[in-house]
Coordinates of C-alpha atoms and ligand atoms in Angstrom, one line a residue:
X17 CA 4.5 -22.2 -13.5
X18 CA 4.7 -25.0 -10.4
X19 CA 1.5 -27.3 -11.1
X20 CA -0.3 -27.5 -7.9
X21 CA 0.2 -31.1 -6.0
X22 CA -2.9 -32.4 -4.0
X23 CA -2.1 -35.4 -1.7
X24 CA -3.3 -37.3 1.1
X25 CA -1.3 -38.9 3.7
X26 CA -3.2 -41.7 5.3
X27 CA -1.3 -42.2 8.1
X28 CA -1.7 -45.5 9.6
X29 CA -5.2 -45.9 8.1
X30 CA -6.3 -48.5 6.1
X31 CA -5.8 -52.2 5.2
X32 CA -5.1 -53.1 2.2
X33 CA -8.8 -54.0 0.8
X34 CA -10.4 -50.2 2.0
X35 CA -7.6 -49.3 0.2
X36 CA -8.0 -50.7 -2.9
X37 CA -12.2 -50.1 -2.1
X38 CA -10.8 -46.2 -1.5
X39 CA -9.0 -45.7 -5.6
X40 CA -12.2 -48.1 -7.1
X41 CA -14.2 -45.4 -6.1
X42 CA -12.2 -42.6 -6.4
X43 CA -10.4 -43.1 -9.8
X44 CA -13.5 -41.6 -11.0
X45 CA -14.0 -38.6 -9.1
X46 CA -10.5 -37.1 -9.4
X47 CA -10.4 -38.0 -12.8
X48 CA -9.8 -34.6 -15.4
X49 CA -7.3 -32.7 -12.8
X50 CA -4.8 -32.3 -16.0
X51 CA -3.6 -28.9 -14.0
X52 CA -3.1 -30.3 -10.7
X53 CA -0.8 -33.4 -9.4
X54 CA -2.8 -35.7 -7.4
X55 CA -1.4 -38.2 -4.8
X56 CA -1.8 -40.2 -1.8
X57 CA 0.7 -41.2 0.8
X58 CA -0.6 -44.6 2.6
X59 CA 0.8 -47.4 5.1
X60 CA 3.3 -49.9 3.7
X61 CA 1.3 -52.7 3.6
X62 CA -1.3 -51.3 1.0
X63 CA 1.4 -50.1 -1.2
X64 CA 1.5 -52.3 -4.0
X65 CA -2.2 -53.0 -4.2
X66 CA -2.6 -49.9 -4.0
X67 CA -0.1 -48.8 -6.7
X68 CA -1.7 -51.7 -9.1
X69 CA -5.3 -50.2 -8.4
X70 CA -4.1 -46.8 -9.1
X71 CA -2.6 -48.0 -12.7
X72 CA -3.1 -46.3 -15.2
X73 CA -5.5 -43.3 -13.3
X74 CA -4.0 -39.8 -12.8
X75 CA -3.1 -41.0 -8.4
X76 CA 0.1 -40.9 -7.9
X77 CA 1.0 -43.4 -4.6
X78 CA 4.2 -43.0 -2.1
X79 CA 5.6 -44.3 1.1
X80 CA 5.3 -42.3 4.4
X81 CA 8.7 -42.9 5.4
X82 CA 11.8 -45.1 4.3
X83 CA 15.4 -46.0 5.3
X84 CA 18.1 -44.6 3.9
X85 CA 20.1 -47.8 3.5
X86 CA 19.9 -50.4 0.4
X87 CA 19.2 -53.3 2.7
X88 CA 20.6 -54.7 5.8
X89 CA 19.6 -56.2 9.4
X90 CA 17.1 -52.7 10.2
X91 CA 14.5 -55.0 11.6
X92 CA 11.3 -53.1 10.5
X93 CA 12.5 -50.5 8.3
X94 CA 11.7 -50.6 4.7
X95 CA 13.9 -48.9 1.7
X96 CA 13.7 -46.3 -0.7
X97 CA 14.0 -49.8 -3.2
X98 CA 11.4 -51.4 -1.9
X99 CA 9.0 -48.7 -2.4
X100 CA 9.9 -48.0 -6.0
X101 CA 9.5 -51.7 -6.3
X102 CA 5.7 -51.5 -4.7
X103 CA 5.0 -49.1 -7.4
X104 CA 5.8 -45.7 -5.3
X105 CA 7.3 -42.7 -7.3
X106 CA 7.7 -40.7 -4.6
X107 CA 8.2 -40.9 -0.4
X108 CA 7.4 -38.3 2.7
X109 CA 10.0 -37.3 5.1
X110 CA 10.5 -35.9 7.7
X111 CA 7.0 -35.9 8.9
X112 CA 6.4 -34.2 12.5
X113 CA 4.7 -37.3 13.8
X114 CA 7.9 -39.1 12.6
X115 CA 9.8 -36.6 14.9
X116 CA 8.1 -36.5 18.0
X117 CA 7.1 -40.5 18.1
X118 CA 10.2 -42.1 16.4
X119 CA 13.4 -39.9 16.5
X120 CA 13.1 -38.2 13.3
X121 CA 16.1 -35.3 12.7
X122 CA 17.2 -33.1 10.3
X123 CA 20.2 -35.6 9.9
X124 CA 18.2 -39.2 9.4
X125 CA 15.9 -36.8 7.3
X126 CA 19.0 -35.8 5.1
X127 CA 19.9 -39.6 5.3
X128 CA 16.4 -40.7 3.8
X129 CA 16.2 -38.0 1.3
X130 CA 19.4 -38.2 -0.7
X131 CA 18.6 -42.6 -0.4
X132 CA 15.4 -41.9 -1.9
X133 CA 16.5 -39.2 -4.5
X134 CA 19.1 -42.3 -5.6
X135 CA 16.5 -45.0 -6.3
X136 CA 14.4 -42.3 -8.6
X137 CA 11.8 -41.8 -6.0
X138 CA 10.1 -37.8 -5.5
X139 CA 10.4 -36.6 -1.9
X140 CA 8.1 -34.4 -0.1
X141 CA 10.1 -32.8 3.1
X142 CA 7.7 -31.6 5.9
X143 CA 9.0 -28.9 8.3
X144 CA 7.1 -26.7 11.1
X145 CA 6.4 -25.5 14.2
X146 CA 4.9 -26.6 17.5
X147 CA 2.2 -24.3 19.5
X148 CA 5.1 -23.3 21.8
X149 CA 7.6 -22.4 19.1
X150 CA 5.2 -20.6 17.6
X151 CA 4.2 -18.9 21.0
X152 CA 8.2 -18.1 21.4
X153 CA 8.7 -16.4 18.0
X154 CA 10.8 -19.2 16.7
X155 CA 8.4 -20.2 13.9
X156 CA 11.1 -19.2 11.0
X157 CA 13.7 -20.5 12.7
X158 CA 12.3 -24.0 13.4
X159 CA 11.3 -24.1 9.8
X160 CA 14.5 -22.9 8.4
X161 CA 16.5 -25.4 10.2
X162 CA 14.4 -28.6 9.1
X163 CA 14.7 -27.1 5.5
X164 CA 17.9 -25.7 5.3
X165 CA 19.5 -29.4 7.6
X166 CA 17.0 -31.4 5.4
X167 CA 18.0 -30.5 2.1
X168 CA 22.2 -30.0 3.5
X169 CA 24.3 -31.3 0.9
X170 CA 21.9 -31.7 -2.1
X171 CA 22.3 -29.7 -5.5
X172 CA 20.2 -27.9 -7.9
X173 CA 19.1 -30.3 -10.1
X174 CA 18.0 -32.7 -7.1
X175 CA 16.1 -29.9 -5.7
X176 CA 13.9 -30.5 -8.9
X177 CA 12.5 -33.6 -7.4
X178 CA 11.9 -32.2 -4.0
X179 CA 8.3 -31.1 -2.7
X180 CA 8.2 -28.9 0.6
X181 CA 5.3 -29.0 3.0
X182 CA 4.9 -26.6 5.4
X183 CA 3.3 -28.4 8.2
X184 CA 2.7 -26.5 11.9
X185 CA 2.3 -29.1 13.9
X186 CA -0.8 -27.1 16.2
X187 CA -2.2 -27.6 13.1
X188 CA -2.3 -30.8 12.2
X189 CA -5.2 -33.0 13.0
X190 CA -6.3 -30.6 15.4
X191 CA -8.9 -28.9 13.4
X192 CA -7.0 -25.7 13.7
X193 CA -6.1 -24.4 10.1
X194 CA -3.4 -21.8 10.0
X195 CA -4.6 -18.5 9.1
X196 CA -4.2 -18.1 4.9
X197 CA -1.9 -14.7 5.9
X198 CA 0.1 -17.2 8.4
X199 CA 0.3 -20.0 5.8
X200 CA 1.6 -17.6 3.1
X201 CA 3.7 -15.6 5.3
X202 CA 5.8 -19.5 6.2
X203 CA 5.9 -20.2 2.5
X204 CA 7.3 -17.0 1.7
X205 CA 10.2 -17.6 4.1
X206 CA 10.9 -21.0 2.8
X207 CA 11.1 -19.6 -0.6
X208 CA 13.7 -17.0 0.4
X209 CA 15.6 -19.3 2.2
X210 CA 15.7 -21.5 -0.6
X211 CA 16.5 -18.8 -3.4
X212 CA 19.5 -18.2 -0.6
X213 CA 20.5 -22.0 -0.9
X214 CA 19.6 -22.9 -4.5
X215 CA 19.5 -19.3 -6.6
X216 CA 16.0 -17.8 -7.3
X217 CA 15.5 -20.0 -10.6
X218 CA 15.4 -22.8 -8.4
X219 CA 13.3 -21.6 -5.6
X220 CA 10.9 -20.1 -8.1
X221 CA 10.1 -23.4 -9.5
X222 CA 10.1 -25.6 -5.9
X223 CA 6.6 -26.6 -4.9
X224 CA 5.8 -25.9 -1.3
X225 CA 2.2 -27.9 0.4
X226 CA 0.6 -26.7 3.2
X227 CA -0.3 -28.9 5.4
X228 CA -2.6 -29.1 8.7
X229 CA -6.5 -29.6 8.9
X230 CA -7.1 -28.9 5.2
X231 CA -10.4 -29.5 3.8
X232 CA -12.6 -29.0 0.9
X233 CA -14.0 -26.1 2.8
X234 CA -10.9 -24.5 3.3
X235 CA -8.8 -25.7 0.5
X236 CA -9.4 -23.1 -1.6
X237 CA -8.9 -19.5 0.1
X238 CA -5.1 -21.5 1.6
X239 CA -4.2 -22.6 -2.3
X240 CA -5.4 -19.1 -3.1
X241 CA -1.6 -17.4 -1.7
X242 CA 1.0 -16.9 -3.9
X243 CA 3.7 -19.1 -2.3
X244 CA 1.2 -22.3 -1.9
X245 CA 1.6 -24.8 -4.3
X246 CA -0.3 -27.5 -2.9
X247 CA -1.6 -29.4 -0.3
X248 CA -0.5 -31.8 2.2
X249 CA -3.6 -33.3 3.5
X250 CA -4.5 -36.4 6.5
X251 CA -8.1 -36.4 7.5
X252 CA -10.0 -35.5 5.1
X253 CA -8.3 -36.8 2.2
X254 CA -9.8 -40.1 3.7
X255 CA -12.8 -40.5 2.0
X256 CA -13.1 -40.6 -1.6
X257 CA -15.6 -37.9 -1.9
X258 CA -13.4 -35.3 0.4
X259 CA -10.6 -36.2 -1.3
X260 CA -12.0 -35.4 -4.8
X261 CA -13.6 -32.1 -4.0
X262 CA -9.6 -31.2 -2.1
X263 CA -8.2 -32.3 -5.8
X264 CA -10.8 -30.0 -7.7
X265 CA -10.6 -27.0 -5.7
X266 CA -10.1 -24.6 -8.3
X267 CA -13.9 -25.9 -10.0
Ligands
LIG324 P1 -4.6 -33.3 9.0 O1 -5.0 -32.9 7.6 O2 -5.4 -34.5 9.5 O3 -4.6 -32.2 9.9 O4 -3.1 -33.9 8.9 C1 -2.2 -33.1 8.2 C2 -1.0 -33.9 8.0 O5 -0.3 -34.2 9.0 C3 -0.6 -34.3 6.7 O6 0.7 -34.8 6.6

């Protein structure tokens, strides 16, 4: 059975004290989720306070991004260490907004991942689809590629630790869910193409997140498909009280 992993992704929201203000109030409210994972992805700067705050609660806390080196003169960048050390246990990569603002591929992706895998961290791999894409019929193989170039080179058992999130970008922020039919019918494709890469065993157990304008009044017919495993949410997992009724879906 893949338990179902709710988790926001703040973006570049947030100082460090609405932060801390945000898991005060929601420790509570998200509380009792034993059958469903429940994290949030926030800015670096709120990591550790955040990660302290979140001690001891069910929230797990991870970076948005990372390098893929140790340490070195990357003026800016921050490692897969550094994030463990902040109190992360996992990282997302190869978010779309990462791709289209700051030269994210499938290849630095790769990079990141196997870094992060090495310092023990969880890594939730986004993939998907502009509008035009979409429009051209190339949804599955835009998706394919960032799965199948993302996860190049890694083996079964790292696979374990890997979280996949189906994000079209159309979707994102935009208000604009993707249909539950088009959400499954992506996830379903991802799975094949991993039971091609990894064997069925492994593909069967991979969690895979949709992502893109979820909200508590959607969450639950998307998280209703067979091949969706979870959510990957940005706006509305903002607020405390959104974010707890995205966690408790199933109630
Ligand atoms: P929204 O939920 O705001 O559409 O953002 C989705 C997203 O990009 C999560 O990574």
């Amino acid at each position: 059975m893949r338990k179902p992993f709710i988790c926001g992704n703040w973006k570049m929201y947030k100082t460090v004290a609405e932060a801390v203000a945000f898991i005060n109030e929601a420790k509570g409210l998200v509380a009792g989720t034993g059958d469903v994972e429940v994290g949030i992805g926030a800015p670096a700067t709120a990591l550790k306070s955040l990660a302290d705050a979140a001690k001891g609660t069910n929230i797990r806390i991870g970076g948005e991004n990372c390098h893929w080196e140790k340490e070195g003169a990357f003026t800016g960048e921050i490692s897969p260490g550094m994030l463990v050390e902040a109190g992360c246990s996992f990282v997302i990569i190869g978010h779309s907004e990462r791709r289209q603002y700051f030269g994210e591929t499938n290849e630095t992706a790769s990079k990141k991942i196997k870094a992060a895998l090495a310092s023990g961290l969880d890594v939730i791999l986004c993939c998907g689809e502009t509008l035009a894409e979409r429009e051209a019929g190339k949804t599955a193989a835009v998706v394919d590629d960032h799965v199948r170039n993302g996860l190049a080179g890694l083996d079964v058992r790292q696979l374990q630790k890997i979280v996949i999130a189906y994000e079209p970008v159309w979707a994102i922020g935009t208000g604009k869910t993707a249909t539950p039919a088009q959400a499954q019918e992506a996830h379903a494709g991802i799975r094949k193409l991993l039971a091609d890469l990894f064997g069925k065993n492994a593909a069967d157990s991979i969690r895979i997140q949709y992502g893109g304008s979820v909200k508590p009044e959607n969450v639950k017919e998307i998280m209703a498909q067979p091949d969706v495993d979870g959510a990957l949410v940005g706006g509305a997992s903002l607020k405390p009280d959104s974010f707890a009724k995205l966690v408790h879906y199933g109630k």
